PDB file of C-alpha atoms in Angstrom:
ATOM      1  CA  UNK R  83     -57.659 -33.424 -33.682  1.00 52.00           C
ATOM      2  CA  UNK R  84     -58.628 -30.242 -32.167  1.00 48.00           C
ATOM      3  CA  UNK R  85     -57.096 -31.383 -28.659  1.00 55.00           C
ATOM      4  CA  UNK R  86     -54.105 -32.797 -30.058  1.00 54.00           C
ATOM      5  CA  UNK R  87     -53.214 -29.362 -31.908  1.00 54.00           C
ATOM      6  CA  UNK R  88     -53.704 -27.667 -28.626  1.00 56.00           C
ATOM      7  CA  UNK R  89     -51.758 -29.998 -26.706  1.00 61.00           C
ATOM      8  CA  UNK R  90     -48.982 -29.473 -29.337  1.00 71.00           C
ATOM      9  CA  UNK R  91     -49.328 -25.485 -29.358  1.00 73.00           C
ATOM     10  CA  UNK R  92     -48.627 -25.392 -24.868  1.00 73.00           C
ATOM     11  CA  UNK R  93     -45.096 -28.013 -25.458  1.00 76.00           C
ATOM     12  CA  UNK R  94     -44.113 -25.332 -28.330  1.00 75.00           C
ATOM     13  CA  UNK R  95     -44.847 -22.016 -26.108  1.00 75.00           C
ATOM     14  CA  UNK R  96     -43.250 -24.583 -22.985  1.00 79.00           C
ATOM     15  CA  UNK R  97     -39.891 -24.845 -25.227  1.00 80.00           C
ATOM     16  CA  UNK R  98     -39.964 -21.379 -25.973  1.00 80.00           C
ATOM     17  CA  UNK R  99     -40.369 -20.363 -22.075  1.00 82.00           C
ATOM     18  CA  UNK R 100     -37.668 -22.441 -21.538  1.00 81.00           C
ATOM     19  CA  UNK R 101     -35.409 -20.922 -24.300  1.00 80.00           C
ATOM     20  CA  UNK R 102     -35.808 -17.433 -23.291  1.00 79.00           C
ATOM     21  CA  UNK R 103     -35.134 -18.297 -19.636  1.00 82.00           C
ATOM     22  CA  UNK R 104     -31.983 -19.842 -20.310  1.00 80.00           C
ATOM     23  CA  UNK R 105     -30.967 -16.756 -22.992  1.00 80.00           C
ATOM     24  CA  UNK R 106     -31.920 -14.581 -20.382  1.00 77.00           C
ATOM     25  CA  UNK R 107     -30.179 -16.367 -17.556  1.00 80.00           C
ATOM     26  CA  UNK R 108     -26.622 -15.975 -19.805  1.00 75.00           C
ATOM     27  CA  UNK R 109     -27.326 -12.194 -20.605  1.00 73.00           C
ATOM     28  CA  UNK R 110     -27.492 -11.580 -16.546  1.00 76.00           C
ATOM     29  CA  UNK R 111     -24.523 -13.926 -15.993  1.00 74.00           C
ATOM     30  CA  UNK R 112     -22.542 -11.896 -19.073  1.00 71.00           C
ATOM     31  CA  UNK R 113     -23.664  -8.620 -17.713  1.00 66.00           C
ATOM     32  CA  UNK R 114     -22.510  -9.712 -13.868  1.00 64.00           C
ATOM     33  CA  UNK R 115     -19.004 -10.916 -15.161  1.00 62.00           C
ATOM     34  CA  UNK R 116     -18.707  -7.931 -17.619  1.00 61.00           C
ATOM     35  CA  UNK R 117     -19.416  -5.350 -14.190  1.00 56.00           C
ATOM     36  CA  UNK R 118     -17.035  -6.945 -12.140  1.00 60.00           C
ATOM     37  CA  UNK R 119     -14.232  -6.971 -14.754  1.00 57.00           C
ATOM     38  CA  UNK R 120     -14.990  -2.608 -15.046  1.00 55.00           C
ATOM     39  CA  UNK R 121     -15.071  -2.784 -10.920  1.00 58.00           C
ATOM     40  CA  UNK R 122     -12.361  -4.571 -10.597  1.00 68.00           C
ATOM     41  CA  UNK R 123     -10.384  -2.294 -13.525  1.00 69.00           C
ATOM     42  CA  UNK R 124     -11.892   1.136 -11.239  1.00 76.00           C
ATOM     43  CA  UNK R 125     -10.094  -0.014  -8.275  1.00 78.00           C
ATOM     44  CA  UNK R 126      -7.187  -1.162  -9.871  1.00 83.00           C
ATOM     45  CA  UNK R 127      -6.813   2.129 -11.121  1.00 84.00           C
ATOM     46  CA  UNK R 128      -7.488   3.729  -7.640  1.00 85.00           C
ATOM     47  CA  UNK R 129      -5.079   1.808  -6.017  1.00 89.00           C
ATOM     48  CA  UNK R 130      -2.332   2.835  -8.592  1.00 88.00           C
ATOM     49  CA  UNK R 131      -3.071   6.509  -8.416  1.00 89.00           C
ATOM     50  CA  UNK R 132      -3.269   6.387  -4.973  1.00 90.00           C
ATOM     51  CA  UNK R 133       0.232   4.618  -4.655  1.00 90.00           C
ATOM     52  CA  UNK R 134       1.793   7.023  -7.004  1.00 91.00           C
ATOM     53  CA  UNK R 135       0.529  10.508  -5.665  1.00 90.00           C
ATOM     54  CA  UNK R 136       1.693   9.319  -2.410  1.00 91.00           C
ATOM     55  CA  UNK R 137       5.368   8.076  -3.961  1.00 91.00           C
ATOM     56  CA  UNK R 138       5.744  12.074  -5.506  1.00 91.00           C
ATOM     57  CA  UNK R 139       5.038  13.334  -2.222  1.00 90.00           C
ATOM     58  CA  UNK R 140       8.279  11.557  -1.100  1.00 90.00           C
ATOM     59  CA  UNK R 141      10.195  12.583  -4.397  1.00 89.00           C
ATOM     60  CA  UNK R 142       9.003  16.355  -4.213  1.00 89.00           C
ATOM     61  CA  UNK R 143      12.234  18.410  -3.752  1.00 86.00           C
ATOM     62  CA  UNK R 144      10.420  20.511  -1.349  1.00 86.00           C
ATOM     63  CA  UNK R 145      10.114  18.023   1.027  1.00 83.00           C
ATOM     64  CA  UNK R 146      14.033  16.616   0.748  1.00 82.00           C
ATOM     65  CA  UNK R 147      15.610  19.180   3.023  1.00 83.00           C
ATOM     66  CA  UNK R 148      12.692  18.770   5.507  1.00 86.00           C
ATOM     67  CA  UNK R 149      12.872  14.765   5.395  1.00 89.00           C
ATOM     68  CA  UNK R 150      16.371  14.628   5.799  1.00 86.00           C
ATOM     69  CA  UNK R 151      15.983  16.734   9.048  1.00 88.00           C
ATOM     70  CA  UNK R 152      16.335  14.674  12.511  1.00 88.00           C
ATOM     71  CA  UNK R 153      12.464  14.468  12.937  1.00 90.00           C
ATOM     72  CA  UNK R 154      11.126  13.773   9.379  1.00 91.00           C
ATOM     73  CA  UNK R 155      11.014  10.741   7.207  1.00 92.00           C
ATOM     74  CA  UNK R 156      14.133  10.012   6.529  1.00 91.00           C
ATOM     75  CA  UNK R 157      16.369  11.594   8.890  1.00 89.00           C
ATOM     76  CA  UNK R 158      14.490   9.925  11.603  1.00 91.00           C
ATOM     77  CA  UNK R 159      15.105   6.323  11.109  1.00 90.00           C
ATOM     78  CA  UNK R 160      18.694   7.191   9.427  1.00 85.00           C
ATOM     79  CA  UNK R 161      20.624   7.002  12.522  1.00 80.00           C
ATOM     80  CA  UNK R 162      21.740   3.769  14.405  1.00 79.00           C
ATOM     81  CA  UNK R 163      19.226   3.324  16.769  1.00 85.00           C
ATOM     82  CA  UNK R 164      16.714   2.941  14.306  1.00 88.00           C
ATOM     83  CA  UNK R 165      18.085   1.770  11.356  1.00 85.00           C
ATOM     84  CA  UNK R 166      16.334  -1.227   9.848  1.00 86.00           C
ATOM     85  CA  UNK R 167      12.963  -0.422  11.431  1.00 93.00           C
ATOM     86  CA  UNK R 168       9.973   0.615   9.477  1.00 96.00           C
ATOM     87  CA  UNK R 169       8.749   3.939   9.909  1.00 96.00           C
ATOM     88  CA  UNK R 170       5.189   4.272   9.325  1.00 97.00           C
ATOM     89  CA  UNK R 171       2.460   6.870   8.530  1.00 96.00           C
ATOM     90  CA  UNK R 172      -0.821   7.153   6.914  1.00 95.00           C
ATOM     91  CA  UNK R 173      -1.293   9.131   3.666  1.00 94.00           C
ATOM     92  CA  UNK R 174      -4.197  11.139   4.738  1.00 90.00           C
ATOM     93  CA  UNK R 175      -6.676  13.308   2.297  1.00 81.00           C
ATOM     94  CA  UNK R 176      -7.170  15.575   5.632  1.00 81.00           C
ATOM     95  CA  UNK R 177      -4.213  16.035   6.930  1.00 84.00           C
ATOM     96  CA  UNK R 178      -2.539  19.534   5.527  1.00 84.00           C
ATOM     97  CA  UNK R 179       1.428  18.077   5.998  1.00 87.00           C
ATOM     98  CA  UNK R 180       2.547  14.612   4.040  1.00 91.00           C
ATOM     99  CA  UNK R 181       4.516  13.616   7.024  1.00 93.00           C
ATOM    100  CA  UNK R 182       4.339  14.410  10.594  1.00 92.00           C
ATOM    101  CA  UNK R 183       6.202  12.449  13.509  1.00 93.00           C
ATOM    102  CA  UNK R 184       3.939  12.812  15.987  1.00 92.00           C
ATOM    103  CA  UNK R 185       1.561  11.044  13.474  1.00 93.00           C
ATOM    104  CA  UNK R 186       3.972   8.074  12.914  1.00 95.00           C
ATOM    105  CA  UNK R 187       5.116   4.693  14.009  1.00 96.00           C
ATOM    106  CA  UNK R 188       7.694   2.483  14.420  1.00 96.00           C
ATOM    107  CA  UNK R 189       7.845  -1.393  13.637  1.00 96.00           C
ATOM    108  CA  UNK R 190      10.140  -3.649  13.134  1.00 94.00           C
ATOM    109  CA  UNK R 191      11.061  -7.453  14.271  1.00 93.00           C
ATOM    110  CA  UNK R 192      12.990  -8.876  17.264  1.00 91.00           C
ATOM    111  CA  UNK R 193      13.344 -12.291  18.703  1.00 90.00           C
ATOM    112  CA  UNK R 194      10.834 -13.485  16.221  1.00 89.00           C
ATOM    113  CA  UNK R 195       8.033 -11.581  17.301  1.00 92.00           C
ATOM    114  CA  UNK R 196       6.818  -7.890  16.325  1.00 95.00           C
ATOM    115  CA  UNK R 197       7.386  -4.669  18.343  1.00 95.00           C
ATOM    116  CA  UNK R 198       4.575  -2.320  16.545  1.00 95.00           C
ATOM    117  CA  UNK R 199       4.025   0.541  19.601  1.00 94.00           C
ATOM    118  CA  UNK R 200       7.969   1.497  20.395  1.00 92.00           C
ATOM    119  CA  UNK R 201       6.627   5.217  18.891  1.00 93.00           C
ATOM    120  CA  UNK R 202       2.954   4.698  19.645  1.00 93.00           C
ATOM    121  CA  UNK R 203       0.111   3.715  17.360  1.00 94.00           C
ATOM    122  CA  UNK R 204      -1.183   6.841  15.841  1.00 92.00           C
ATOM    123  CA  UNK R 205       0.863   6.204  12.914  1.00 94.00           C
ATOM    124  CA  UNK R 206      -0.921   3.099  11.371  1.00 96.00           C
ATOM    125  CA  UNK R 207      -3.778   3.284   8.907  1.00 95.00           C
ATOM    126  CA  UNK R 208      -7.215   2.423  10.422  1.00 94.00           C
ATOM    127  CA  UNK R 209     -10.772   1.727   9.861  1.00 93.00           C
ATOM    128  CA  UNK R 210     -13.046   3.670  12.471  1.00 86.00           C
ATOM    129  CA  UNK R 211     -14.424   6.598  13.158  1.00 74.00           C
ATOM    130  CA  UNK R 212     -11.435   8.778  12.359  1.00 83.00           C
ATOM    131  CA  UNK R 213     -11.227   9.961   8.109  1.00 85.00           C
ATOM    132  CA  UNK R 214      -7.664   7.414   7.662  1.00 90.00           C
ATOM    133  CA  UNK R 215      -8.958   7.899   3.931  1.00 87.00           C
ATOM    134  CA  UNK R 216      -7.206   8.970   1.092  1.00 86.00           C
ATOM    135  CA  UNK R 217      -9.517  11.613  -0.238  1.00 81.00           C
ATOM    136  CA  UNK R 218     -13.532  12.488   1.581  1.00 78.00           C
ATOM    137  CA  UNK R 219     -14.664   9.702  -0.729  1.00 78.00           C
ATOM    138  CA  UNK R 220     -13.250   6.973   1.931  1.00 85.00           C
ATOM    139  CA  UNK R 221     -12.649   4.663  -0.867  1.00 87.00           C
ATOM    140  CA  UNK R 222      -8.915   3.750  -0.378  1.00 91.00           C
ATOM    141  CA  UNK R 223      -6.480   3.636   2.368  1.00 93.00           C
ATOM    142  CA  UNK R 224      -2.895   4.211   1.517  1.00 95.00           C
ATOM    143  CA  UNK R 225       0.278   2.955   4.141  1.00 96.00           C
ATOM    144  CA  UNK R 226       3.617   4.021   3.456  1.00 96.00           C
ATOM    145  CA  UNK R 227       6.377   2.402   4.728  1.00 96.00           C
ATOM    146  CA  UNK R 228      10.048   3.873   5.084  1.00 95.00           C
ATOM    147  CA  UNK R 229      12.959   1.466   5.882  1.00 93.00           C
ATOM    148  CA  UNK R 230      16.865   1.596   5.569  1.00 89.00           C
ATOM    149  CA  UNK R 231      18.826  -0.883   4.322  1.00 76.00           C
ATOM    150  CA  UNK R 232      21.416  -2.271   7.093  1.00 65.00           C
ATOM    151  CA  UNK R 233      25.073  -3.983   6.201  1.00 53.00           C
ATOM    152  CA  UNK R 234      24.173  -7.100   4.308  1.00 45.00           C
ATOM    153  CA  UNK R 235      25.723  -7.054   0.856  1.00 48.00           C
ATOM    154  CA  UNK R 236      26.288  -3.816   0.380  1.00 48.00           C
ATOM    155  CA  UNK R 237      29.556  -2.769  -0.996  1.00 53.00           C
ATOM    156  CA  UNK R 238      31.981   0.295  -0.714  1.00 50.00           C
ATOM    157  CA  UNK R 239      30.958   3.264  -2.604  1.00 49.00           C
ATOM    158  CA  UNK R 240      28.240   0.896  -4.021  1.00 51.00           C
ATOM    159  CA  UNK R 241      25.916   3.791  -4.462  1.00 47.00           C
ATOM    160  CA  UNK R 242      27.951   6.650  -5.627  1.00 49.00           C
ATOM    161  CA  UNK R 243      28.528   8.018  -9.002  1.00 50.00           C
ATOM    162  CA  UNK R 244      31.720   6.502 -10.103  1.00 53.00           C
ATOM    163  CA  UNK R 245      34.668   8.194 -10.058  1.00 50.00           C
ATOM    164  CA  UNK R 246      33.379  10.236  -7.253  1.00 50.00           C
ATOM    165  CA  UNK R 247      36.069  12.147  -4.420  1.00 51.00           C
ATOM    166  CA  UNK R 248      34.036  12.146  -1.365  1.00 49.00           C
ATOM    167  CA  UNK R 249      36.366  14.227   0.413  1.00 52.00           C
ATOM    168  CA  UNK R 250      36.409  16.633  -2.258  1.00 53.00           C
ATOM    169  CA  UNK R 251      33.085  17.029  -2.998  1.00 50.00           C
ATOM    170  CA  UNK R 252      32.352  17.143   0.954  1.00 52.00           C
ATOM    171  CA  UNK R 253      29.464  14.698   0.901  1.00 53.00           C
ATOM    172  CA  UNK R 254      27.770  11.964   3.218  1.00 56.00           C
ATOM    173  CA  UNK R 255      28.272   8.718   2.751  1.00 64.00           C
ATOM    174  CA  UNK R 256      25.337   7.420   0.223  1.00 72.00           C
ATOM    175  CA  UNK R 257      22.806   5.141   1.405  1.00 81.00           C
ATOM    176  CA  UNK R 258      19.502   3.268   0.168  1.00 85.00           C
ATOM    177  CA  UNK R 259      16.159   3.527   1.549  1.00 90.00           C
ATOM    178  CA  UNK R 260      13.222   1.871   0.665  1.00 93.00           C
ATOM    179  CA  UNK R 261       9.615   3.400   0.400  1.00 94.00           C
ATOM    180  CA  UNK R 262       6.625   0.708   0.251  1.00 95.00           C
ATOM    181  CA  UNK R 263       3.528   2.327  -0.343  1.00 95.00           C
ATOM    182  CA  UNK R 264       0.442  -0.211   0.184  1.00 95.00           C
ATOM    183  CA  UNK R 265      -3.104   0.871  -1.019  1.00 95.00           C
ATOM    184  CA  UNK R 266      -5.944  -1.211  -0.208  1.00 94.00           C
ATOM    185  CA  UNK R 267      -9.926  -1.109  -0.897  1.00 92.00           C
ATOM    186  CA  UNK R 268     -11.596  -2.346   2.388  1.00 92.00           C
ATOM    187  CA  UNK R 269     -15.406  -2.097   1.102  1.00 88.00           C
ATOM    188  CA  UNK R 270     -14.593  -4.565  -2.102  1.00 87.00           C
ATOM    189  CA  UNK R 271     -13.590  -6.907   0.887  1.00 88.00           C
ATOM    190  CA  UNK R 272     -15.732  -8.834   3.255  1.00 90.00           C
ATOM    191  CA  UNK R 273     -12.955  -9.010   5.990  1.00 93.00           C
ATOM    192  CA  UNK R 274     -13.912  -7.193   9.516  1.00 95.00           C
ATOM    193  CA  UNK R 275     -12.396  -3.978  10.021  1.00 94.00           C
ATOM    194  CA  UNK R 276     -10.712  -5.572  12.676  1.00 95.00           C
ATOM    195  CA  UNK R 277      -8.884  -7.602  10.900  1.00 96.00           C
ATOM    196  CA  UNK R 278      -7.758  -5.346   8.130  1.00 96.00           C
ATOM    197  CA  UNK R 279      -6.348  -2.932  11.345  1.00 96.00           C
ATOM    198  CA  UNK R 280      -4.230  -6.136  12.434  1.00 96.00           C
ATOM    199  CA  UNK R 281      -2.554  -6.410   9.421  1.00 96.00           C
ATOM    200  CA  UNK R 282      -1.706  -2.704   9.018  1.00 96.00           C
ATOM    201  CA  UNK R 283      -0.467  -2.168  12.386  1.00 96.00           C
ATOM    202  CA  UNK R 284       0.883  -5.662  13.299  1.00 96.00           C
ATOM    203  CA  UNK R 285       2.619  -6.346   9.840  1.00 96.00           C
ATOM    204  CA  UNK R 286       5.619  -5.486   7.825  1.00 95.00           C
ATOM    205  CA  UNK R 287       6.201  -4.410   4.783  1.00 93.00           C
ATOM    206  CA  UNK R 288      10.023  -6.020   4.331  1.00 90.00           C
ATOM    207  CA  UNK R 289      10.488  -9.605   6.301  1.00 90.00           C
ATOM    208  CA  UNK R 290      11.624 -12.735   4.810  1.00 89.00           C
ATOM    209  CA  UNK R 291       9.079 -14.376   7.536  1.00 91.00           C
ATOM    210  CA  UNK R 292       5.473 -14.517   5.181  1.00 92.00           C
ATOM    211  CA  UNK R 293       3.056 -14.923   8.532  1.00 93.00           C
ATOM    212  CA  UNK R 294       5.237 -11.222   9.362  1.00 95.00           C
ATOM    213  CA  UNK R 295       4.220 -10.089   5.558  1.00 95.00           C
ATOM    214  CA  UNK R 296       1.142  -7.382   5.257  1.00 96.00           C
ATOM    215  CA  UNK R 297       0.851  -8.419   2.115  1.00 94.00           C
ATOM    216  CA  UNK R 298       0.359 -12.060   3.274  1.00 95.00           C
ATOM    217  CA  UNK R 299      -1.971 -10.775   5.847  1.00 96.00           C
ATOM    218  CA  UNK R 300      -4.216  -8.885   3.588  1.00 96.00           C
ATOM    219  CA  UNK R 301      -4.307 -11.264   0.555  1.00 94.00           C
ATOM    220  CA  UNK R 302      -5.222 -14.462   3.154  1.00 95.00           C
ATOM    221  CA  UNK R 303      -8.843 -11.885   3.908  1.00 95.00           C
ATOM    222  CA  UNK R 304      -9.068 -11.022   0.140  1.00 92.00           C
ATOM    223  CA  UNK R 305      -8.052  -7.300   0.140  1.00 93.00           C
ATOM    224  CA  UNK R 306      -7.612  -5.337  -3.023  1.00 91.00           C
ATOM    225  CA  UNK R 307      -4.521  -4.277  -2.217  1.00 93.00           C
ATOM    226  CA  UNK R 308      -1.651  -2.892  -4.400  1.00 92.00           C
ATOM    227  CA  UNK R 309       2.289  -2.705  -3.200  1.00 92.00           C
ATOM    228  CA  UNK R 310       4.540  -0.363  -4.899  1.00 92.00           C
ATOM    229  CA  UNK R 311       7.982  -0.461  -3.865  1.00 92.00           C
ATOM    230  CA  UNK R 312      10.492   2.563  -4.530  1.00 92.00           C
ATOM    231  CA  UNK R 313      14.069   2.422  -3.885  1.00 90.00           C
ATOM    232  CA  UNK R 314      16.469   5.715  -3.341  1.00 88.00           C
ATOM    233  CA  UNK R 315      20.013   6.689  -2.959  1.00 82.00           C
ATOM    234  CA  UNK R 316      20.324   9.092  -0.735  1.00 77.00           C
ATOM    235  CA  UNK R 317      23.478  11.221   0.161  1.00 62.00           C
ATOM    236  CA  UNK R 318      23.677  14.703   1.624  1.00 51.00           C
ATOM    237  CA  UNK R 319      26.410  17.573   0.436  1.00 43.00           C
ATOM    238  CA  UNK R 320      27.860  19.838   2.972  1.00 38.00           C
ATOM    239  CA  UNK R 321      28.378  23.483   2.103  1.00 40.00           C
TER     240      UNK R 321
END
């Protein structure tokens, strides 16, 4: 009777191993899925506030008059020669000046294929040895992207306040430009550093062709990544 009691007592404490095991196999699970829902929220939120202090740099009135000038961000790409291409640059913690053409890049598409070095290269976000980070905690990098729109659909005084005189208010002809701003999170990613470079120099951010898409190009390697996209009318009095 003895042995049979003692036999009985090791499938109890057996059970009971087996129990706690399982209990504690769930609490680990919980506590992984519960960590990567609060990482996942973090970097969310990085990516946003990322995105949007680089969109007020655009939208501070200080920088309008300096934008609109031949060399800066708008003025630049504003002519004929260059309307329709993207004009890139890297939001950069260390860098004293928002935007700098000799710091930017041109790309845009022709005959089906990708011209990404018509300005040179320097203006593309990389991973390296250089800081291409947002802030000194190298968490996220942050494109923007600044494109007009051509022709197309656009009609006549599409843009302008209605009942406006242009002749007698002595101002430009209105036009829109769009601003992408793409934040991404390369060490939540296990894509090479290589490849996240191709798609931020060899991508754009408006194309109707998807294999021509950065966003297509990041989200096929499983980037965080985060697109906001900012449309302005932009006109210019004379005085």
């Amino acid at each position: 009777m003895l042995n049979r009691q003692k036999g009985a007592t090791l499938i109890v404490v057996l059970i009971l191993l087996v129990a706690l095991t399982v209990i504690g196999t769930l609490a680990i699970r919980q506590s992984l899925v519960s960590l990567n829902i609060a990482t996942n929220g973090q970097a969310q939120q990085l990516l946003i506030q990322n995105s949007d202090s680089a969109t007020f740099n655009v939208e501070n009135p200080n920088n309008l008059i300096r934008s609109l000038a031949r060399d800066g961000m708008f003025g630049f790409i504003k002519g004929s020669t260059n309307k329709g291409k993207e004009l890139i640059f890297c939001y950069r913690g260390d860098q004293s000046q928002f935007f700098n053409l000799s710091r930017a890049s041109l790309i845009y598409e022709q005959n089906g294929s990708i011209v990404n070095n018509s300005l040179g290269v320097s203006g593309y976000c990389q991973l390296g040895s250089q800081n291409f980070f947002t802030s000194n905690r190298r968490a996220v990098l942050t494109q923007v992207s600044v494109s007009f729109v051509e022709g197309g659909n656009v009609k006549p005084f599409q843009f302008y306040i209605r009942g406006t005189d242009t002749e007698k208010a002595k101002i430009e002809q209105t036009e829109r430009v769009v601003v992408n701003t793409v934040s991404l999170i390369p060490s939540l990613s296990t894509a090479t550093d290589e490849e996240i470079n191709t798609c931020l120099s060899t991508r754009l951010s408006n194309t109707d062709i998807p294999a021509h898409s950065i966003a297509t190009c990041l989200s096929s390697f499983n980037v965080p990544f985060t697109v906001h996209v900012t449309e302005y009318t932009l006109g210019q009095a004379f005085i």
